[in-house]
XYZ file of C-alpha atoms in Angstrom:
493
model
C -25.542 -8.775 11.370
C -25.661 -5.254 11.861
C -25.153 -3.203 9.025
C -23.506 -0.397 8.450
C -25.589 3.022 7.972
C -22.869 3.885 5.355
C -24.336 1.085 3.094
C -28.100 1.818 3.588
C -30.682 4.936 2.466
C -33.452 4.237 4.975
C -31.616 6.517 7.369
C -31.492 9.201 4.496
C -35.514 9.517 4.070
C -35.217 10.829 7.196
C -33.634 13.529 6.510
C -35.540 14.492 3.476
C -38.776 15.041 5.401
C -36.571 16.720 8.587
C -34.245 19.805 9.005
C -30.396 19.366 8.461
C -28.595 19.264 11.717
C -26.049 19.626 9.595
C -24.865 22.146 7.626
C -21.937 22.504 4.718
C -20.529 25.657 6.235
C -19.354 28.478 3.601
C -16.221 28.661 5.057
C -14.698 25.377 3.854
C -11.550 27.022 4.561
C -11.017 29.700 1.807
C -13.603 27.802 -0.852
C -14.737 30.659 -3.141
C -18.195 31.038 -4.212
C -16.966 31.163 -7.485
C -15.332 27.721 -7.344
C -18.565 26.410 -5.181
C -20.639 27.369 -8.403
C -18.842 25.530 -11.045
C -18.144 22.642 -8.802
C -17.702 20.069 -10.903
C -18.222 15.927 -10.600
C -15.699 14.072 -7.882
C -16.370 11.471 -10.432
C -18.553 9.045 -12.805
C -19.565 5.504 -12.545
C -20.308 4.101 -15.595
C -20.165 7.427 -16.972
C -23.056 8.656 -14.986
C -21.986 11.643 -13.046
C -21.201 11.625 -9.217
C -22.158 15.745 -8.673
C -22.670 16.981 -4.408
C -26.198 18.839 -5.581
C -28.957 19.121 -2.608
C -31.087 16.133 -2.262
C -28.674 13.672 -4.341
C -27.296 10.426 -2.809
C -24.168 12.555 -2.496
C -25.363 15.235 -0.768
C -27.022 13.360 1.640
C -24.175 10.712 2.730
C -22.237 13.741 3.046
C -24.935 15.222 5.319
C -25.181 11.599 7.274
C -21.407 11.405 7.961
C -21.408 15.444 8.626
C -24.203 14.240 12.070
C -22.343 11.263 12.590
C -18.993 13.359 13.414
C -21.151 15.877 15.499
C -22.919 13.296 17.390
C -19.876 11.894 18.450
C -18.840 15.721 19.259
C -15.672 15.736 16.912
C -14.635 19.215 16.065
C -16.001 19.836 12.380
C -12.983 21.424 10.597
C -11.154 21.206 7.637
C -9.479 17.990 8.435
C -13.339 16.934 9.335
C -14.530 18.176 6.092
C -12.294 16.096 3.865
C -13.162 12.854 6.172
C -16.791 13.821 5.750
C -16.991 14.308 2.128
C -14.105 11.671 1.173
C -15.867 8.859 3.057
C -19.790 10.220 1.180
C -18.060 9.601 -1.949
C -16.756 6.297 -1.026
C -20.189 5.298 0.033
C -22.071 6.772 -3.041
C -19.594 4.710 -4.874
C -20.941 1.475 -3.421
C -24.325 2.548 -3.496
C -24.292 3.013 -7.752
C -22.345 -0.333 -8.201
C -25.035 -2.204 -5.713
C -27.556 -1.097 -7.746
C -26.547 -1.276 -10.760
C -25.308 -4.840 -10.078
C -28.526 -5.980 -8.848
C -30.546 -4.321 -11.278
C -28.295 -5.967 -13.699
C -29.626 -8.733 -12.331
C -32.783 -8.383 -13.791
C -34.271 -7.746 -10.466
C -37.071 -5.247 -10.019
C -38.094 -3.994 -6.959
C -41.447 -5.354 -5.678
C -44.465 -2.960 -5.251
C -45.900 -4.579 -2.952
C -42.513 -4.687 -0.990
C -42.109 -0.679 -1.240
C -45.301 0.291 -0.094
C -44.659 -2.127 2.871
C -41.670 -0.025 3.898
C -43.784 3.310 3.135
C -45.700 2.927 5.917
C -43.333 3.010 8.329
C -42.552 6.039 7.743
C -46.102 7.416 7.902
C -46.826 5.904 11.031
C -48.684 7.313 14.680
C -46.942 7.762 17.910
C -48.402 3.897 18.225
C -46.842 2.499 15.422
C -49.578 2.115 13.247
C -50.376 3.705 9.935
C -51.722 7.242 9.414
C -53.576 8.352 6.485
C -53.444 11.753 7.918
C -50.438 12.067 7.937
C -50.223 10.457 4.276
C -52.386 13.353 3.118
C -50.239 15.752 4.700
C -46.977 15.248 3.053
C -46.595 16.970 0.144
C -45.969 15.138 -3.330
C -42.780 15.755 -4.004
C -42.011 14.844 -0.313
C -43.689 11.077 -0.936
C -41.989 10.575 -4.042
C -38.676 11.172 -2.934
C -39.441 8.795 0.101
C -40.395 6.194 -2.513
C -37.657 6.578 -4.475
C -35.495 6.175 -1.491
C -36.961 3.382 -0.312
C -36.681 1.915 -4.030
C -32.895 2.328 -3.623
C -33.007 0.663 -0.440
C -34.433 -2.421 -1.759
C -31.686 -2.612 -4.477
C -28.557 -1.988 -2.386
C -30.551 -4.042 0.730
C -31.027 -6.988 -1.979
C -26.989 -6.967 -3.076
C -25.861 -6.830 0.421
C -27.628 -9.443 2.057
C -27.463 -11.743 -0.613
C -23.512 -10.740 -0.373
C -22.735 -10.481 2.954
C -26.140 -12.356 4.862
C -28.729 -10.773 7.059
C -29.252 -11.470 10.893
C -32.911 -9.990 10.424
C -34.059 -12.958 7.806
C -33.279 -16.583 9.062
C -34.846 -19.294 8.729
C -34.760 -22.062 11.936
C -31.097 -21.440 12.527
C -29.776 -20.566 9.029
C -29.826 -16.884 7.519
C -31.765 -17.084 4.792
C -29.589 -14.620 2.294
C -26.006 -14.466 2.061
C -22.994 -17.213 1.267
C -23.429 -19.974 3.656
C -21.102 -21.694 5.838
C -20.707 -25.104 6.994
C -20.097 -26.502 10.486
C -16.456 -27.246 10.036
C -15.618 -23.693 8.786
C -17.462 -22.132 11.623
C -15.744 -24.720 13.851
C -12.606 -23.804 12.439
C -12.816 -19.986 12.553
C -14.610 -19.727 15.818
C -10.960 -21.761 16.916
C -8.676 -20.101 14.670
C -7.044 -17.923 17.213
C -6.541 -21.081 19.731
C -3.463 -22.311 17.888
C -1.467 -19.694 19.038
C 2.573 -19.309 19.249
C 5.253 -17.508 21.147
C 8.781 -17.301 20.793
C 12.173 -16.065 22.135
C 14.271 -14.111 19.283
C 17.679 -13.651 18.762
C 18.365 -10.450 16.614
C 21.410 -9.623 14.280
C 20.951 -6.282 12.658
C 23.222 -6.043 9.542
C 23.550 -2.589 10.371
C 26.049 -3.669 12.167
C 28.229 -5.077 9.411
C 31.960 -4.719 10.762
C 33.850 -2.214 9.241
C 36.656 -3.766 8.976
C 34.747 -6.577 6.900
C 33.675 -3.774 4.616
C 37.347 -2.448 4.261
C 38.128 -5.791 3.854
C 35.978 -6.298 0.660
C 37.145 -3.546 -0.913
C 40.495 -3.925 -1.019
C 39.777 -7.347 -2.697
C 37.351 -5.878 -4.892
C 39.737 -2.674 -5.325
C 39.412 -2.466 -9.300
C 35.238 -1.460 -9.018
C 35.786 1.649 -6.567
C 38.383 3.417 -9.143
C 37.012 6.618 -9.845
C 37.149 7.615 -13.514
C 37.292 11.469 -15.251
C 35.440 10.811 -18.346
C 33.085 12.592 -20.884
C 30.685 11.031 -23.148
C 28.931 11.398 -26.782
C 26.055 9.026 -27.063
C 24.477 8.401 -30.335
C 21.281 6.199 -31.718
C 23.260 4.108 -34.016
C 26.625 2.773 -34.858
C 27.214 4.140 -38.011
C 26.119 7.693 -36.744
C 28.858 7.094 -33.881
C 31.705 5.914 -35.898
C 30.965 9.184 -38.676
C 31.538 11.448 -35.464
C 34.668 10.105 -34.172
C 35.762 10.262 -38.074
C 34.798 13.721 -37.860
C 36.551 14.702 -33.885
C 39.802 12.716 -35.414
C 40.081 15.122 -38.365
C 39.436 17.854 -36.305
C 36.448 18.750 -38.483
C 34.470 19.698 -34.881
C 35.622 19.435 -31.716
C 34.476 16.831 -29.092
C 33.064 19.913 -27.189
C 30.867 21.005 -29.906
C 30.132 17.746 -30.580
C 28.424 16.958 -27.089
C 26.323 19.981 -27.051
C 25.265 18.842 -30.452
C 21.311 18.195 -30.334
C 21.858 14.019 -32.147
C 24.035 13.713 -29.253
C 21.884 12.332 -25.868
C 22.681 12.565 -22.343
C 21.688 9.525 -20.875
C 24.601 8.622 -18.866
C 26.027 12.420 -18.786
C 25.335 15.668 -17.574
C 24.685 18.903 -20.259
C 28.317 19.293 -20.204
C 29.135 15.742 -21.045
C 30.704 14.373 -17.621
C 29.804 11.330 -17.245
C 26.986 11.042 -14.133
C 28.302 7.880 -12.136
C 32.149 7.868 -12.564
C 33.072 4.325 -10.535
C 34.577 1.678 -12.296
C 31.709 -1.201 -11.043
C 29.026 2.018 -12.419
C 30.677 2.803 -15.808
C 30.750 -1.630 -16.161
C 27.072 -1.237 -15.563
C 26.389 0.705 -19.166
C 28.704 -0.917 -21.132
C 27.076 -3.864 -23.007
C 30.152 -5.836 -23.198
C 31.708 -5.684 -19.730
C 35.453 -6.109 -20.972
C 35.170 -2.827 -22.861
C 36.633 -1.690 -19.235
C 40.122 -2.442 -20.145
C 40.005 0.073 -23.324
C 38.699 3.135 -20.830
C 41.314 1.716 -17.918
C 43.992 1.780 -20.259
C 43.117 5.254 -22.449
C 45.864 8.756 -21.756
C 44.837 11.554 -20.488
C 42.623 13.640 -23.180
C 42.542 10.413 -25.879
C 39.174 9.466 -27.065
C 37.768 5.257 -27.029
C 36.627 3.988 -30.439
C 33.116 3.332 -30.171
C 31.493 1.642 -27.724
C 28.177 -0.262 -27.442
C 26.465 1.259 -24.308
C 23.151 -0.383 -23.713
C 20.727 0.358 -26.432
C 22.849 3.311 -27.909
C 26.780 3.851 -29.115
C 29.071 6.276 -27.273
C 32.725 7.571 -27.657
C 34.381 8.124 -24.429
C 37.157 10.666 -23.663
C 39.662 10.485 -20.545
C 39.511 14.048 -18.538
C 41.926 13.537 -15.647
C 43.850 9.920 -14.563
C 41.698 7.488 -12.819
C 41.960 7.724 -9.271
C 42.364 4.560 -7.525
C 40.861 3.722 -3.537
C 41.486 5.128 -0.256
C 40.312 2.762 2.332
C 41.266 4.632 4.800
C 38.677 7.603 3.577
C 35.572 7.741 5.796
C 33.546 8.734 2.737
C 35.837 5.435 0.718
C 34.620 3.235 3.397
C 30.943 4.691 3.660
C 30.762 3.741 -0.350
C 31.933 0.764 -0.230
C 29.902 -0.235 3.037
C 26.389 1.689 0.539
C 27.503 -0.525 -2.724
C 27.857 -4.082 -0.514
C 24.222 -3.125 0.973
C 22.901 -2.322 -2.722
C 25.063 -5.069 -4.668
C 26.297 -7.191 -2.573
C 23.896 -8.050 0.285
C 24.017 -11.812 0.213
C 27.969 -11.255 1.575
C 26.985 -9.246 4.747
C 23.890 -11.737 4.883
C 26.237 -15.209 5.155
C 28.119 -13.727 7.489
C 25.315 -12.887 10.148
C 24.161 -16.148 9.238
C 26.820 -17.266 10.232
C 27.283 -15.026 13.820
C 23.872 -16.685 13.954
C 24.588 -20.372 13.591
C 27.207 -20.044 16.700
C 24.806 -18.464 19.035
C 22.751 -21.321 17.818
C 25.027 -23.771 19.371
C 25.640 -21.714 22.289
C 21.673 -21.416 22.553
C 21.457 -24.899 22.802
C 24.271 -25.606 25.858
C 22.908 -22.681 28.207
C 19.357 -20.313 27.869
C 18.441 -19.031 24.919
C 18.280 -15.789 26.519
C 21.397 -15.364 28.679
C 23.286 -16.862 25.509
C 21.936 -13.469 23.421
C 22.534 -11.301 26.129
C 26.095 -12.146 26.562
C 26.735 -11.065 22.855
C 26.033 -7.083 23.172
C 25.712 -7.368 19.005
C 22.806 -9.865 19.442
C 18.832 -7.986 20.514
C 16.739 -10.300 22.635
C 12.852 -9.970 21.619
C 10.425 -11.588 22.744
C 7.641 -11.772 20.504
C 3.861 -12.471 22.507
C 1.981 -15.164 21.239
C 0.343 -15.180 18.218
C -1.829 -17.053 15.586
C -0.798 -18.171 11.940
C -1.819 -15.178 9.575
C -0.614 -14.605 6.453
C -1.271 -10.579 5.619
C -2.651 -9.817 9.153
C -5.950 -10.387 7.985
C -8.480 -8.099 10.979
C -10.740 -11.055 11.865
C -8.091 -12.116 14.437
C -4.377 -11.265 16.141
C -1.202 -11.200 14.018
C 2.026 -11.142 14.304
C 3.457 -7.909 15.928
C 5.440 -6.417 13.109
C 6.756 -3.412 15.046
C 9.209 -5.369 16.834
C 12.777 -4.982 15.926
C 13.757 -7.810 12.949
C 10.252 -8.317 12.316
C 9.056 -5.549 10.133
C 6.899 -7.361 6.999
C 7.204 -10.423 8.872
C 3.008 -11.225 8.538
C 3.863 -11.345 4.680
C 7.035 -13.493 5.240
C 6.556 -16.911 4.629
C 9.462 -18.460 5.150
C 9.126 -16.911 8.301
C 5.636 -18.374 8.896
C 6.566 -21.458 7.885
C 9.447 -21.943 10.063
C 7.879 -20.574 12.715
C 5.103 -22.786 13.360
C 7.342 -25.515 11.884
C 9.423 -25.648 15.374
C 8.559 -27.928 18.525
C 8.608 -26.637 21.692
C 12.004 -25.106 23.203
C 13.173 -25.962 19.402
C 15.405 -23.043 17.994
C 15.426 -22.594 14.396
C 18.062 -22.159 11.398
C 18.968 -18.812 10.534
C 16.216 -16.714 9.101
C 16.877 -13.443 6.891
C 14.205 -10.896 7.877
C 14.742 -7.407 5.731
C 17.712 -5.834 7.006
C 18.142 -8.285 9.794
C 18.793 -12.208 10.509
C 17.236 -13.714 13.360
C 16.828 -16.979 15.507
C 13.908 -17.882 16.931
C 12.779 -20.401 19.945
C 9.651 -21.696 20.233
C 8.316 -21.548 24.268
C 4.748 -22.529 24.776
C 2.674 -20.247 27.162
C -0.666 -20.050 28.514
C -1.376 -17.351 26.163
C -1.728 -20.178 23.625
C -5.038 -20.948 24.399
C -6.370 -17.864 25.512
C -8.551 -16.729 22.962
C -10.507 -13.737 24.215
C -11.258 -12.825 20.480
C -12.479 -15.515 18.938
C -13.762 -14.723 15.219
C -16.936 -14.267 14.480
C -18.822 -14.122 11.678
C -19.742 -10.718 12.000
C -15.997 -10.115 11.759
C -15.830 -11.794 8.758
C -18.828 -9.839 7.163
C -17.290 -6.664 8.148
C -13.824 -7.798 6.665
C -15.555 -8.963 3.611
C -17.107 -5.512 3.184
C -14.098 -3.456 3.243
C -12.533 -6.236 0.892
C -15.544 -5.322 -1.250
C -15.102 -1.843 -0.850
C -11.409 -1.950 -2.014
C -12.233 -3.685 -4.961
C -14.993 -1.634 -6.043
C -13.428 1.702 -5.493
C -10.167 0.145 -7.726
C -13.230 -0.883 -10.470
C -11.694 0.291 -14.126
C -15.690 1.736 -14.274
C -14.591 4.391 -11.535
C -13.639 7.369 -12.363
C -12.677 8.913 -9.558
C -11.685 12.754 -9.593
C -12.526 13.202 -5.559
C -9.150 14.585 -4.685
C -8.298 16.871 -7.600
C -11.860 18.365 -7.280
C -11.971 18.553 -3.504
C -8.771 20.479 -3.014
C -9.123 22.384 -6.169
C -12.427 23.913 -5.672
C -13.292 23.027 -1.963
C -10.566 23.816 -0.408
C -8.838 26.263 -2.812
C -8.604 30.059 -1.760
């Protein structure tokens, strides 16, 4: 397989014994010199330092990306910059763990195997190798071309024997790397054949009549009163029932009491009000719901005894009378409709279930299609064919979670499961999607079998790399600092 230049040095040497083509420009966008100067590490590994010094790995995967953008004529601004420098970091990252995991190994690099590579790179215009030209690099040039090379070997040994090599086989079988069998190449080389597509019928609960939601609430009338209370909360008990001791025999004043400092504001505001003033909100804090009753039935300015709220104790005092519904407010109905979503979802979720199950039965007495496009509630979709892959793993096609009712869907697997479940023309039960329920119908197509991707197993090396890459840049032994230090002294003016 072809690797990728980000995960190799030999390309590096290079440009040790050439001139930059590119260059960190001084103006990184309003980066003082100052701040250039003490630039300090984007981050350690293993506590060793990861500095961008001239001649580092660092500096030179930074300088690699930096050609790589301007061979491919991108405009190198600041936006290039952070790509440039974000993605040498990334890759210095892998480079330290490869090594260090290989040298952990006890692996050494052979001599004989470095001064193989060597003389490549002191080679004629004919290939072969040139003492002259040996003789005419300078010393420190030669050992920072070993050293390279060195590297090379380590982070060359880690990722063949991780991910396999193309360049070592032996008869038809790579000769590093994890190894397949037949049957899992058979089966991945056809894993995109067993495709599916399907018709959808889709009920947005956005659409949730209002009516249904006025409906609900004048049933459920009691948990949208709206309450005028303040609050004292205390630690303890005891503390609680000394205050309202104290407030009854006028020995300090409920006022003075809630801007006391023992007194806490965790369901009030500095002044005392209490912060979410409906009935179903205040039932939320109180440990014992039926403690309702005793605020419901208080007089205007009398205090509660004490109350157990949670963790804590508070005393409650009534403001204003409690102000009961309007369902015939907008802003009433828009609460009520906001509290049913929050609290009460499986409600609105039966009944589209429900609006669901009779286009079912209409589904199956005419098409699937004219039956949803009769119903100007109901979105017809209809999703292209696709294979069974939970996550939308890249080594093949996935479902296309940008169509309506099918957001997450990939990670859905009651979706999945019901999905491929169905025989042809079958439609299925009800399925709750997110903010939606939908029907599907299973049509077969020619698209089924059309696998113009198949997987490869260079698609699974390079999905195994960025799965390595993920892991090792979330490795508790990184400590990574890139962003704070990039727009603080890079980037800062």
């Amino acid at each position: 397989m072809k690797k990728n230049t980000a995960y190799t040095i030999g390309s590096l040497i290079i440009l040790l014994i050439c001139a930059f083509c590119f260059v960190v420009l001084p103006a990184f966008t309003g980066a003082s010199d100052a701040n250039k100067e003490k630039l300090p590490a984007f981050g350690k590994f293993k506590g060793k330092e990861i500095k961008y010094e001239p001649g580092n790995d660092y500096y030179n995967f930074v300088s690699q990306y930096g050609q790589s953008f301007q061979s491919r004529g991108q405009q190198i601004d600041s936006s290039a910059y952070y790509y440039i420098f974000s993605y040498a970091f990334n890759a210095t990252v892998r480079k330290m763990y490869y090594e260090d995991a290989v040298k952990s190994s006890g692996y050494v690099a052979p001599k004989s195997s470095i001064n193989k590579q060597l003389i490549t790179y002191f080679s004629d215009g004919d290939g072969k190798y040139s003492s002259k030209l040996y003789r005419e690099t300078d010393e420190a040039t030669k050992k920072e071309i070993r050293r390279g090379v060195e590297d090379n070997l380590y982070t060359t040994r880690f990722y063949d024997d991780t991910f396999g090599s193309e360049s070592a086989v032996v008869g038809k079988e790579g000769l590093f790397g994890i190894k397949e069998s037949d049957s899992e190449l058979d089966f991945l080389t056809n894993y995109g054949n067993n495709k599916r597509a399907f018709n959808m019928a889709v009920f947005s609960m956005n659409n949730y009549p209002e009516e249904e939601t006025i409906n609900f609430g004048k049933k459920n009338a009691a948990k949208f009163n709206k309450f005028d209370l303040s609050l004292i909360t205390v630690d303890t008990k005891s503390t609680a029932e000394n205050l309202l001791k104290r407030i009854e025999n006028n020995e300090i004043t409920f006022e003075d009491a809630v801007s006391d400092e023992y007194s806490t504001k965790a369901f009030s505001n500095t002044e005392g009000k209490i912060t979410n003033s409906y009935q179903y909100q205040i039932e939320n804090i109180l440990t014992n719901k039926e403690d309702i009753a005793t605020l419901s039935n208080l007089t205007t300015g009398a205090l509660s005894p004490v109350i157990e709220t949670g963790d804590s104790f508070s005393i409650f005092k009534k403001d204003a009378d409690t102000v009961s519904p309007d369902f015939s407010n907008a802003d009433t109905i828009s609460f009520v409709a906001t509290y049913m979503k929050n609290y009460e979802s499986s409600i609105i979720e039966d009944y589209f279930s429900a609006k669901a199950t009779d286009f079912t039965r209409e589904a199956m007495l005419r098409n699937f299609q004219k039956a949803a496009e009769a119903d100007e509630s109901i979105e017809f979709v209809e999703i292209p064919a696709f294979p069974l892959n939970y996550g939308s793993v890249n080594i093949t096609q996935s479902v296309n979670t940008s169509l309506s009712g099918l957001s997450n869907a990939d990670v859905n697997e009651n979706f999945l499961s019901k999905a491929f479940a169905l025989k042809e023309n079958e439609i299925s039960e009800p399925i709750v999607m997110n903010n939606s329920v939908i029907v599907l119908q299973y049509i077969k197509n020619a698209e089924e079998t059309d696998n113009a991707n198949p997987v490869t197993i260079s698609d699974l090396a390079v999905y195994d790399e960025n799965s390595s890459e993920t892991a090792i840049m979330a490795s508790d032994k990184l400590e990574n600092n890139f962003a704070n230090v990039y727009f603080n002294y890079l980037m800062s003016n």
